[in-house]
């Protein structure tokens, strides 16, 4: 019989995330939302808990814990229960680090993973969403054309978390006009690369404390080794599926928080002189 009771390790991770959300995120959430910013000390405190580097193997500088979808979902839910903007900021580096961990070449792992194991928060992100009403994960308008000894990328991305401050971007693009996850590839782009233009911080209706940005790729030239996984590429369908699990867990955390806030308000509300 399947048990849905968290294991001892999973419960430890869940409790750690909930304590951090309760004591660090919730007390600051409203102020952060009103000021459109997240204090550096909050991000650094979350980083020091090892939320990203815990699953990175020891040979790259991480803790080497076993990666678990259940543990990750429990952590995402609790952080989002605290505040979604800050949860997304804390976990944004994983959008780069985890695909490299799972699909990167050995050279890519050695070059990039140690950066996520240093004491100071390391900003990195993924550029996937595009500013079109018919945005389709399996048929991205951002294109990567193979030319000579490299690739040339052209396209637009939006809602890139930590888009202005990130040192590394994992940019997703279609390799040809045929739709399908098998034709989507990830490309590692470093801050300041020629052809990478970070336009401006976006003004969002929600998650206002989170820095998101629009970026443009204009004839961005990259070497062959910048492709995630090398010539073999990566399983973008798996990347998308894992992202959906994390987003669903966060949505559950937000729903829990909304219910709890509404329940407490209902107990205190007075209408027409009656509670």
XYZ file of C-alpha atoms in Angstrom:
275
model
C 0.000 0.000 0.000
C 1.292 3.441 -0.933
C 2.054 5.675 2.034
C 1.680 9.428 1.748
C 3.308 10.052 5.117
C 6.590 11.960 4.650
C 9.750 10.094 5.568
C 11.919 11.346 8.416
C 14.212 13.210 6.000
C 11.279 14.673 4.074
C 9.646 15.848 7.292
C 12.902 17.499 8.349
C 13.095 19.428 5.060
C 9.426 20.379 5.279
C 9.794 21.641 8.855
C 12.927 23.607 7.987
C 11.186 25.331 5.073
C 8.059 26.053 7.117
C 10.042 27.539 10.016
C 11.928 29.768 7.602
C 8.704 30.819 5.882
C 6.998 31.553 9.192
C 9.840 33.461 10.828
C 11.565 35.127 7.865
C 9.188 35.390 4.916
C 5.743 36.080 6.354
C 6.744 38.968 8.641
C 8.351 40.766 5.676
C 5.945 39.789 2.888
C 3.662 42.827 2.899
C 6.474 45.341 3.169
C 8.365 43.638 0.335
C 5.268 43.657 -1.864
C 4.621 47.350 -1.248
C 8.256 48.328 -1.856
C 8.758 45.982 -4.846
C 11.938 44.554 -3.383
C 13.349 41.669 -1.361
C 16.043 42.376 1.273
C 19.407 40.823 0.469
C 19.638 39.419 3.984
C 16.487 37.338 3.449
C 17.839 35.842 0.234
C 21.194 35.163 1.873
C 19.553 33.516 4.897
C 17.615 31.186 2.608
C 20.753 30.405 0.631
C 22.597 29.406 3.784
C 19.965 26.750 4.490
C 21.239 24.890 1.421
C 17.973 24.876 -0.500
C 19.808 24.729 -3.836
C 23.229 23.213 -3.183
C 22.067 20.375 -0.917
C 21.523 17.998 -3.861
C 24.696 18.956 -5.721
C 27.295 16.150 -5.375
C 30.227 16.645 -3.032
C 32.753 16.529 -5.878
C 31.305 19.810 -7.152
C 31.197 21.350 -3.681
C 27.643 20.458 -2.639
C 26.238 18.404 0.215
C 25.406 15.382 -1.916
C 21.913 14.689 -0.611
C 19.727 12.428 -2.727
C 17.477 14.462 -5.004
C 13.797 13.790 -4.301
C 10.756 15.166 -6.124
C 8.689 14.748 -2.952
C 11.188 16.644 -0.789
C 11.419 19.376 -3.404
C 7.641 19.701 -3.630
C 7.258 19.907 0.149
C 9.908 22.626 0.320
C 8.353 24.608 -2.547
C 4.911 24.429 -0.942
C 6.087 25.721 2.429
C 8.153 28.558 0.970
C 5.247 29.695 -1.211
C 2.987 29.474 1.845
C 5.319 32.067 3.351
C 5.444 34.323 0.287
C 5.497 33.476 -3.405
C 7.753 36.340 -4.517
C 10.478 35.453 -2.054
C 10.091 31.725 -2.711
C 10.667 32.266 -6.436
C 13.684 34.479 -5.760
C 15.240 31.901 -3.432
C 14.718 29.040 -5.873
C 15.549 30.851 -9.113
C 19.177 29.576 -9.142
C 17.841 26.005 -9.218
C 16.261 26.748 -12.622
C 19.820 26.827 -13.947
C 21.667 24.501 -11.590
C 19.339 21.489 -11.644
C 19.137 21.060 -15.451
C 22.931 21.321 -15.576
C 23.177 18.756 -12.776
C 20.885 16.307 -14.571
C 21.745 16.842 -18.235
C 24.975 18.829 -18.423
C 28.220 17.472 -19.782
C 30.957 16.776 -17.265
C 32.731 19.936 -18.406
C 29.567 21.993 -17.832
C 29.073 20.506 -14.376
C 32.656 21.206 -13.349
C 32.493 24.764 -14.658
C 29.129 25.882 -13.289
C 27.934 23.761 -10.347
C 30.659 24.917 -7.888
C 29.318 28.468 -8.262
C 26.132 27.358 -6.500
C 28.067 25.927 -3.568
C 29.785 29.101 -2.433
C 28.771 30.878 0.804
C 27.266 33.924 -0.922
C 23.971 33.784 -2.837
C 24.652 33.241 -6.535
C 21.936 34.674 -8.826
C 21.086 32.597 -11.883
C 17.918 31.911 -13.799
C 16.092 30.311 -16.705
C 14.626 32.189 -19.682
C 11.695 30.203 -21.035
C 8.421 32.184 -21.155
C 7.764 34.295 -24.255
C 5.573 37.426 -24.562
C 2.951 35.960 -26.882
C -0.639 34.926 -26.166
C -0.087 31.626 -28.008
C 3.120 30.784 -26.104
C 3.768 27.055 -26.514
C 6.477 25.146 -24.660
C 6.835 22.700 -27.526
C 7.060 25.358 -30.233
C 9.159 28.267 -28.995
C 9.539 31.328 -31.194
C 13.062 31.835 -29.903
C 15.246 30.027 -32.426
C 18.753 28.598 -32.266
C 20.407 28.221 -35.652
C 23.530 26.131 -35.937
C 26.222 28.045 -37.804
C 29.800 26.896 -38.218
C 31.262 26.090 -34.814
C 28.389 27.448 -32.793
C 24.799 28.620 -32.567
C 23.068 31.933 -33.224
C 20.034 32.728 -31.054
C 17.244 35.189 -31.814
C 14.044 35.795 -29.875
C 12.355 37.395 -26.889
C 11.705 36.200 -23.350
C 9.634 37.645 -20.529
C 8.985 36.998 -16.841
C 12.611 36.002 -16.340
C 13.099 35.790 -12.545
C 16.162 37.715 -11.351
C 16.527 38.757 -14.973
C 18.477 41.924 -14.191
C 20.825 40.574 -11.539
C 21.592 37.030 -12.738
C 25.127 36.010 -13.626
C 23.974 33.011 -15.665
C 20.971 32.375 -17.907
C 19.694 29.056 -19.210
C 17.928 30.118 -22.404
C 15.517 27.721 -24.079
C 15.093 27.801 -27.858
C 13.726 25.727 -30.740
C 16.276 24.143 -33.048
C 13.958 24.145 -36.068
C 10.405 24.961 -37.123
C 8.988 21.570 -36.164
C 7.029 21.593 -32.879
C 7.959 19.075 -30.204
C 9.938 18.854 -27.001
C 12.654 16.954 -28.832
C 13.402 20.106 -30.845
C 13.880 22.337 -27.777
C 17.391 22.894 -26.432
C 18.891 24.806 -23.533
C 21.806 27.208 -23.943
C 24.097 28.541 -21.236
C 24.538 32.296 -21.520
C 26.738 34.375 -19.237
C 25.858 37.900 -18.162
C 27.176 40.529 -20.535
C 27.254 38.269 -23.593
C 27.051 40.205 -26.849
C 23.530 39.954 -28.245
C 21.919 39.435 -24.830
C 19.863 42.513 -24.000
C 18.093 42.823 -20.659
C 15.375 45.376 -21.406
C 13.868 46.435 -18.095
C 12.213 45.255 -14.923
C 8.598 44.326 -15.548
C 5.676 45.830 -13.641
C 3.557 42.902 -12.516
C 0.108 42.819 -10.922
C 1.206 40.108 -8.508
C 4.521 38.828 -7.097
C 5.604 42.474 -7.166
C 8.575 41.977 -4.868
C 10.165 39.558 -7.326
C 12.468 41.071 -9.916
C 11.374 39.809 -13.342
C 12.633 41.139 -16.650
C 12.155 40.991 -20.384
C 15.197 40.006 -22.403
C 15.968 40.036 -26.106
C 18.373 37.843 -28.009
C 19.675 39.549 -31.129
C 22.095 37.422 -33.140
C 23.529 36.047 -29.913
C 26.522 33.931 -30.927
C 27.386 30.991 -28.692
C 29.994 28.220 -28.963
C 28.915 24.605 -29.440
C 29.806 23.789 -25.831
C 27.180 26.245 -24.578
C 24.392 23.828 -25.510
C 23.137 22.008 -22.418
C 24.197 18.382 -22.682
C 26.420 19.011 -25.692
C 25.464 17.530 -29.061
C 23.155 15.050 -27.348
C 21.113 17.850 -25.831
C 18.722 17.216 -22.974
C 15.261 15.825 -22.258
C 13.262 19.052 -22.272
C 10.043 17.131 -21.634
C 11.447 16.009 -18.285
C 12.591 19.548 -17.466
C 9.071 20.817 -18.174
C 7.470 18.050 -16.100
C 9.679 18.717 -13.076
C 8.929 22.441 -13.354
C 5.199 21.711 -13.356
C 5.538 19.693 -10.150
C 7.334 22.595 -8.451
C 4.808 25.166 -9.697
C 1.897 22.996 -8.592
C 3.436 22.660 -5.131
C 3.852 26.435 -4.940
C 0.251 26.955 -6.026
C -0.811 24.624 -3.217
C 1.191 26.695 -0.734
C -0.411 29.929 -1.962
C -3.873 28.339 -1.759
C -3.223 27.209 1.820
C -2.080 30.669 2.820
C -5.097 32.292 1.143
C -7.471 29.952 2.936
C -5.844 30.607 6.315
C -5.877 34.384 5.858
C -9.516 34.306 4.731
C -10.543 32.069 7.624
C -8.991 34.383 10.213
C -10.543 37.440 8.565
C -13.960 35.782 8.574
C -13.667 35.264 12.337
C -12.879 38.942 12.923
C -15.124 40.617 10.350
C -17.962 42.801 11.595
C -20.876 43.613 9.266
C -23.845 45.799 10.220
C -22.653 45.748 13.794
C -22.619 41.964 13.957
C -19.564 39.656 13.969
